[in-house]
Amino acid sequence: MNPENIDPKFLAQFKKLEEKYDSMGQDVSSYLDGLLYSKYLHYADYIQLETLLSLQRPRTDIPDELIFIIYHQITELYFKLVNWELKQVADCKQVTDVFLQEKVSRLVRYFDNLIHSYDVMTKGMEMEQFMHFRMALLPASGFQSFQFRLIEIYCTDLYNLVDAKYRESLSETPSIEILFEHLYWKHGAQELSSGKKTLTLKQFEEKYTRKLLRNANMYSTKNLWQVVKKLAAKQELSTELKTNLRDFDKIFNVDWQLVHYRTASKYLDKKPEVLEATGGTNWHKYLPPRFQKKMFFPDLWSKEEVENWGKF
Ligand code: HEM
């Protein structure tokens, strides 16, 4: 081929490639050989479809258990996206108001999707089938979602996750370790009868305490709330950003909790009897947001809104 006939665009691309590989001491022509022999990318390989579809392993032969597993997996994938955004916020060197608006509105969208799809759980399983397969899942519970606990740690100071009843009794500058011991979910997961830690909690702690504590330490200065406060110390926050933050606080800590709680009630509240949950918490008292009173960005809410948390 006459070099004069080569498309200048192609030559420019080749030059860039050469520069890229030269800078790493690599020979670009060997990589072009690799390109010559490599296979075309297939959709299924790219998204790892076979692996994905092999990850559903029901514990029973009851058909609706598959819905239960897949919807939990879908939720965990959304949690992964949420954490992915939050990590980028924590690691961003030049945070701006617009950047935070974009990130937080993504978080809101992810949870909006979860809430709108929640009737897959609420309405989509046969009660009798649920009653049977749930017994094969003991003592596992969504309570043990590591990613859910990470979202909380990535979003706010540990103090805001401490059980509301214990916050007042803490010393002025409690260590991360002390705060960690009083997190709302640790207090919530106590056996109905004895007040001892549930097996579900013990197993969760055994598997994740070190990882959670490491993250709690790392994110104490770069969680979303800290990043927002640092920006607010330099400039006034836009109304859009404050609205996004409030929306996210509400959608995570109230709206999702409520659709989840209503689903738990539908399946477990067999009046006059209330069934014990697989995780063994006193879930009627533990799950409702009006009791948890957990919020990520407390300064963005009025006194009245805090008092009525979970009731609006
Ligand atoms: C029929 C469906 C469901 C029922 C009956 C149910 C029930 C419960 C109950 C009773 C608890 C309290 C802990 C316990 O004692 O087990 C709990 C906690 C939890 N569940 Fe579910 N759940 C359902 C679906 C889901 C789904 C689809 C997810 C998605 C991952 C999920 C995630 C969670 C989380 C993150 C917690 C901890 C909440 C907190 O600490 O505030 N649950 N669930």
XYZ file of C-alpha atoms and ligand atoms in Angstrom:
355
model
C 0.000 0.000 0.000
C 1.272 3.459 -0.919
C 1.873 5.332 2.348
C 0.416 8.432 0.751
C -2.939 6.631 0.486
C -3.137 5.953 4.207
C -5.945 7.862 5.896
C -4.364 10.667 8.007
C -6.872 9.888 10.768
C -5.496 6.342 10.943
C -1.912 7.644 11.020
C -2.805 9.966 13.893
C -4.386 7.063 15.812
C -1.319 4.906 15.155
C 0.941 7.697 16.426
C -1.060 7.917 19.654
C -0.881 4.149 20.103
C 2.862 4.202 19.515
C 3.282 6.928 22.128
C 1.147 4.981 24.595
C 3.144 1.746 24.259
C 6.528 3.517 23.962
C 5.915 5.241 27.279
C 5.704 1.794 28.911
C 8.732 0.468 26.983
C 6.458 -1.777 24.889
C 6.523 -2.527 21.184
C 3.283 -1.393 19.562
C 3.569 -3.844 16.668
C 3.453 -6.869 19.030
C 0.175 -5.537 20.444
C -1.196 -5.067 16.918
C -0.346 -8.722 16.247
C -2.378 -9.597 19.358
C -5.302 -7.638 17.959
C -5.043 -9.595 14.727
C -5.533 -12.919 16.491
C -7.869 -12.026 19.339
C -11.525 -13.081 19.122
C -14.407 -10.635 18.752
C -15.946 -9.646 22.045
C -19.234 -11.412 22.723
C -22.057 -9.833 24.703
C -22.337 -12.857 26.998
C -18.609 -12.833 27.783
C -18.568 -9.103 28.399
C -21.321 -9.188 31.004
C -20.318 -12.633 32.296
C -23.807 -13.891 31.616
C -23.160 -17.558 32.279
C -21.575 -16.826 35.647
C -24.391 -14.434 36.504
C -27.070 -16.995 35.720
C -25.275 -19.662 37.697
C -25.463 -17.659 40.930
C -29.004 -18.580 41.930
C -28.941 -21.607 44.200
C -32.287 -22.116 45.943
C -32.233 -24.127 49.188
C -35.588 -25.751 48.408
C -37.580 -26.923 45.376
C -40.258 -24.320 46.067
C -40.599 -22.231 42.847
C -40.998 -18.757 44.396
C -37.715 -19.026 46.269
C -36.022 -18.060 42.992
C -37.857 -14.700 43.041
C -36.654 -14.121 46.607
C -33.025 -14.843 45.693
C -32.979 -12.869 42.452
C -34.611 -9.786 43.960
C -32.055 -9.779 46.775
C -29.304 -10.055 44.186
C -30.764 -7.192 42.135
C -30.837 -5.054 45.277
C -27.235 -5.918 46.124
C -26.187 -4.888 42.592
C -27.853 -1.510 43.123
C -26.082 -1.262 46.498
C -22.846 -1.846 44.613
C -23.614 1.081 42.301
C -24.425 3.268 45.295
C -21.120 2.425 46.966
C -19.282 2.979 43.697
C -20.616 6.570 43.525
C -19.853 7.176 47.194
C -16.259 5.987 46.812
C -15.764 8.405 43.924
C -17.066 11.242 46.084
C -14.702 10.282 48.909
C -11.679 10.120 46.589
C -12.413 13.207 44.502
C -9.671 15.823 44.870
C -11.679 18.774 43.552
C -15.207 18.499 44.804
C -17.669 21.022 43.414
C -21.313 21.676 44.115
C -22.284 20.471 40.614
C -20.245 17.278 40.979
C -22.037 16.448 44.240
C -25.442 17.251 42.747
C -24.757 14.774 39.946
C -23.543 12.039 42.281
C -26.299 12.411 44.867
C -29.021 12.529 42.224
C -27.690 9.205 40.924
C -28.036 7.755 44.432
C -31.622 8.963 44.575
C -32.360 7.378 41.186
C -30.946 4.013 42.230
C -33.163 3.919 45.319
C -36.130 5.241 43.381
C -35.764 2.205 41.114
C -35.549 -0.128 44.085
C -38.650 1.312 45.690
C -40.635 1.143 42.478
C -39.677 -2.470 41.885
C -40.315 -3.549 45.471
C -43.741 -4.995 44.715
C -41.844 -7.921 43.151
C -41.418 -8.864 46.832
C -44.588 -7.440 48.309
C -47.018 -8.868 45.779
C -44.980 -11.320 43.752
C -44.598 -14.379 45.991
C -47.218 -16.862 47.080
C -47.689 -16.569 50.825
C -47.753 -20.296 51.415
C -44.600 -20.903 49.411
C -42.837 -18.101 51.309
C -43.899 -19.585 54.649
C -42.224 -22.836 53.721
C -38.972 -21.791 52.086
C -38.201 -19.101 54.718
C -37.684 -21.856 57.262
C -34.840 -23.259 55.153
C -33.009 -19.919 55.348
C -32.443 -19.630 59.105
C -30.549 -17.750 60.504
C -29.743 -15.748 57.340
C -31.350 -12.319 56.984
C -30.976 -9.209 54.782
C -29.829 -7.747 58.098
C -26.461 -9.293 57.204
C -26.053 -7.197 54.048
C -22.473 -5.942 54.261
C -23.029 -3.490 51.411
C -26.016 -1.918 53.181
C -23.837 -1.245 56.245
C -21.073 0.137 54.006
C -23.477 2.607 52.379
C -24.228 3.954 55.855
C -20.541 4.276 56.737
C -19.760 5.945 53.392
C -22.620 8.426 53.861
C -22.245 9.846 57.332
C -20.386 10.097 60.639
C -20.628 7.011 62.826
C -22.264 9.139 65.528
C -25.359 9.521 63.323
C -25.665 5.729 63.156
C -25.528 5.233 66.904
C -28.775 4.024 68.466
C -30.746 7.214 69.211
C -31.265 6.156 72.866
C -27.500 5.912 73.489
C -26.317 9.108 71.781
C -26.845 11.302 74.858
C -24.966 8.951 77.160
C -21.766 8.998 75.078
C -18.704 10.911 76.250
C -17.762 14.067 74.356
C -15.239 12.553 71.972
C -15.960 8.836 71.784
C -13.558 6.721 69.719
C -14.683 5.067 66.488
C -14.532 1.728 68.331
C -16.934 2.913 71.063
C -19.328 4.405 68.527
C -19.167 1.203 66.518
C -20.222 -0.873 69.525
C -23.361 1.258 69.900
C -24.533 1.255 66.277
C -28.308 1.068 65.980
C -28.254 -2.336 64.283
C -26.146 -3.883 67.039
C -28.695 -2.812 69.626
C -31.538 -3.859 67.332
C -30.368 -7.432 66.890
C -31.094 -8.778 70.327
C -33.083 -11.883 71.067
C -36.715 -11.218 71.896
C -36.674 -13.264 75.079
C -33.173 -12.921 76.598
C -31.848 -9.632 75.212
C -28.700 -11.494 74.083
C -27.126 -10.950 70.650
C -28.919 -12.961 67.981
C -27.030 -15.676 66.122
C -27.579 -13.610 62.954
C -25.715 -10.678 64.526
C -22.946 -12.856 65.959
C -22.278 -14.417 62.570
C -22.340 -11.052 60.848
C -19.873 -9.607 63.356
C -17.575 -12.571 63.007
C -17.402 -12.171 59.240
C -17.341 -8.393 58.863
C -16.328 -6.500 62.019
C -12.713 -5.967 60.952
C -13.679 -4.810 57.471
C -16.418 -2.514 58.734
C -14.171 -0.969 61.380
C -11.411 -0.394 58.850
C -13.893 1.417 56.613
C -15.358 3.370 59.524
C -11.869 4.690 60.328
C -11.017 5.427 56.698
C -14.288 7.214 55.988
C -14.510 9.210 59.214
C -12.977 12.175 57.341
C -14.212 11.545 53.806
C -17.756 10.203 54.066
C -20.360 12.083 52.012
C -21.499 14.229 54.957
C -17.886 15.255 55.744
C -17.275 16.108 52.073
C -20.438 18.236 52.020
C -19.460 20.013 55.255
C -15.972 20.797 53.895
C -17.520 22.319 50.787
C -20.014 24.288 52.905
C -17.114 25.765 54.910
C -15.754 27.262 51.661
C -18.941 28.359 49.895
C -22.683 28.411 50.265
C -24.290 25.154 49.106
C -26.777 25.423 46.258
C -30.455 24.796 46.929
C -30.301 21.976 44.348
C -27.591 20.154 46.277
C -29.385 20.528 49.609
C -32.568 19.201 47.990
C -30.720 16.230 46.511
C -29.160 15.428 49.881
C -32.495 15.623 51.673
C -34.114 13.472 48.989
C -31.433 10.839 49.379
C -31.610 10.877 53.188
C -35.349 10.356 53.000
C -35.382 7.756 50.235
C -32.730 5.611 51.966
C -33.649 6.049 55.609
C -37.430 6.377 55.362
C -38.955 5.365 52.014
C -36.963 2.187 51.379
C -37.248 1.216 55.044
C -41.018 1.644 54.835
C -41.586 -0.469 51.693
C -39.337 -3.096 53.239
C -41.119 -2.935 56.606
C -44.563 -3.167 54.965
C -43.410 -6.266 53.107
C -42.111 -7.813 56.305
C -45.484 -7.029 57.913
C -47.404 -8.602 55.046
C -45.512 -11.877 55.346
C -44.772 -12.034 59.068
C -47.696 -10.307 60.742
C -50.249 -13.111 61.128
C -52.531 -11.327 63.558
C -52.866 -12.000 66.441
C -49.569 -13.849 66.080
C -46.386 -12.103 64.864
C -43.909 -14.530 63.312
C -40.306 -14.443 64.377
C -38.047 -13.181 61.576
C -35.199 -15.347 60.268
C -32.760 -12.850 61.795
C -34.584 -13.024 65.130
C -34.920 -9.272 65.776
C -37.870 -7.673 67.465
C -38.561 -6.414 63.955
C -41.829 -4.573 64.699
C -39.892 -2.302 67.064
C -36.621 -2.360 65.161
C -37.406 -1.743 61.480
C -39.777 1.270 61.379
C -37.869 4.502 60.621
C -39.844 6.400 63.245
C -38.123 4.229 65.875
C -34.694 4.018 64.206
C -34.600 7.802 63.733
C -31.547 7.384 61.547
C -30.566 10.229 59.235
C -27.352 10.885 57.364
C -27.482 14.684 57.189
C -29.159 15.863 60.427
C -28.322 19.570 59.940
C -30.453 19.651 56.801
C -33.647 18.879 58.733
C -35.663 21.154 60.985
C -36.391 20.222 64.607
C -39.951 19.436 63.659
C -38.899 17.239 60.750
C -36.554 15.324 63.041
C -39.333 14.828 65.594
C -41.653 13.532 62.874
C -39.008 11.385 61.184
C -40.549 8.365 59.491
C -44.073 9.711 59.801
C -44.111 11.791 56.592
C -40.443 -11.018 51.946
C -39.369 -10.251 51.930
C -38.630 -9.775 53.150
C -38.922 -9.934 54.478
C -40.122 -10.658 55.109
C -37.857 -9.287 55.236
C -37.784 -9.236 56.603
C -36.790 -8.614 57.325
C -36.722 -8.539 58.751
C -37.771 -9.090 59.697
C -35.617 -7.860 59.080
C -35.071 -7.578 60.497
C -33.939 -8.501 60.803
C -34.413 -9.902 61.118
O -34.865 -10.121 62.241
O -34.331 -10.767 60.222
C -34.944 -7.484 57.859
C -33.798 -6.744 57.773
C -33.218 -6.339 56.600
N -33.567 -6.755 55.333
Fe -35.260 -7.730 54.829
N -36.970 -8.736 54.342
C -37.390 -9.019 53.073
C -36.765 -8.650 51.894
C -35.566 -7.986 51.817
C -34.900 -7.659 50.592
C -35.388 -7.958 49.176
C -33.741 -7.031 50.916
C -32.723 -6.542 49.945
C -31.425 -6.724 50.132
C -33.688 -6.934 52.368
C -32.693 -6.331 53.084
C -32.722 -6.155 54.442
C -31.790 -5.294 55.155
C -30.674 -4.443 54.544
C -32.120 -5.396 56.503
C -31.498 -4.621 57.651
C -32.322 -3.335 57.834
C -31.871 -2.481 59.000
O -30.973 -2.877 59.745
O -32.465 -1.399 59.166
N -34.824 -7.532 52.874
N -35.682 -7.967 56.780
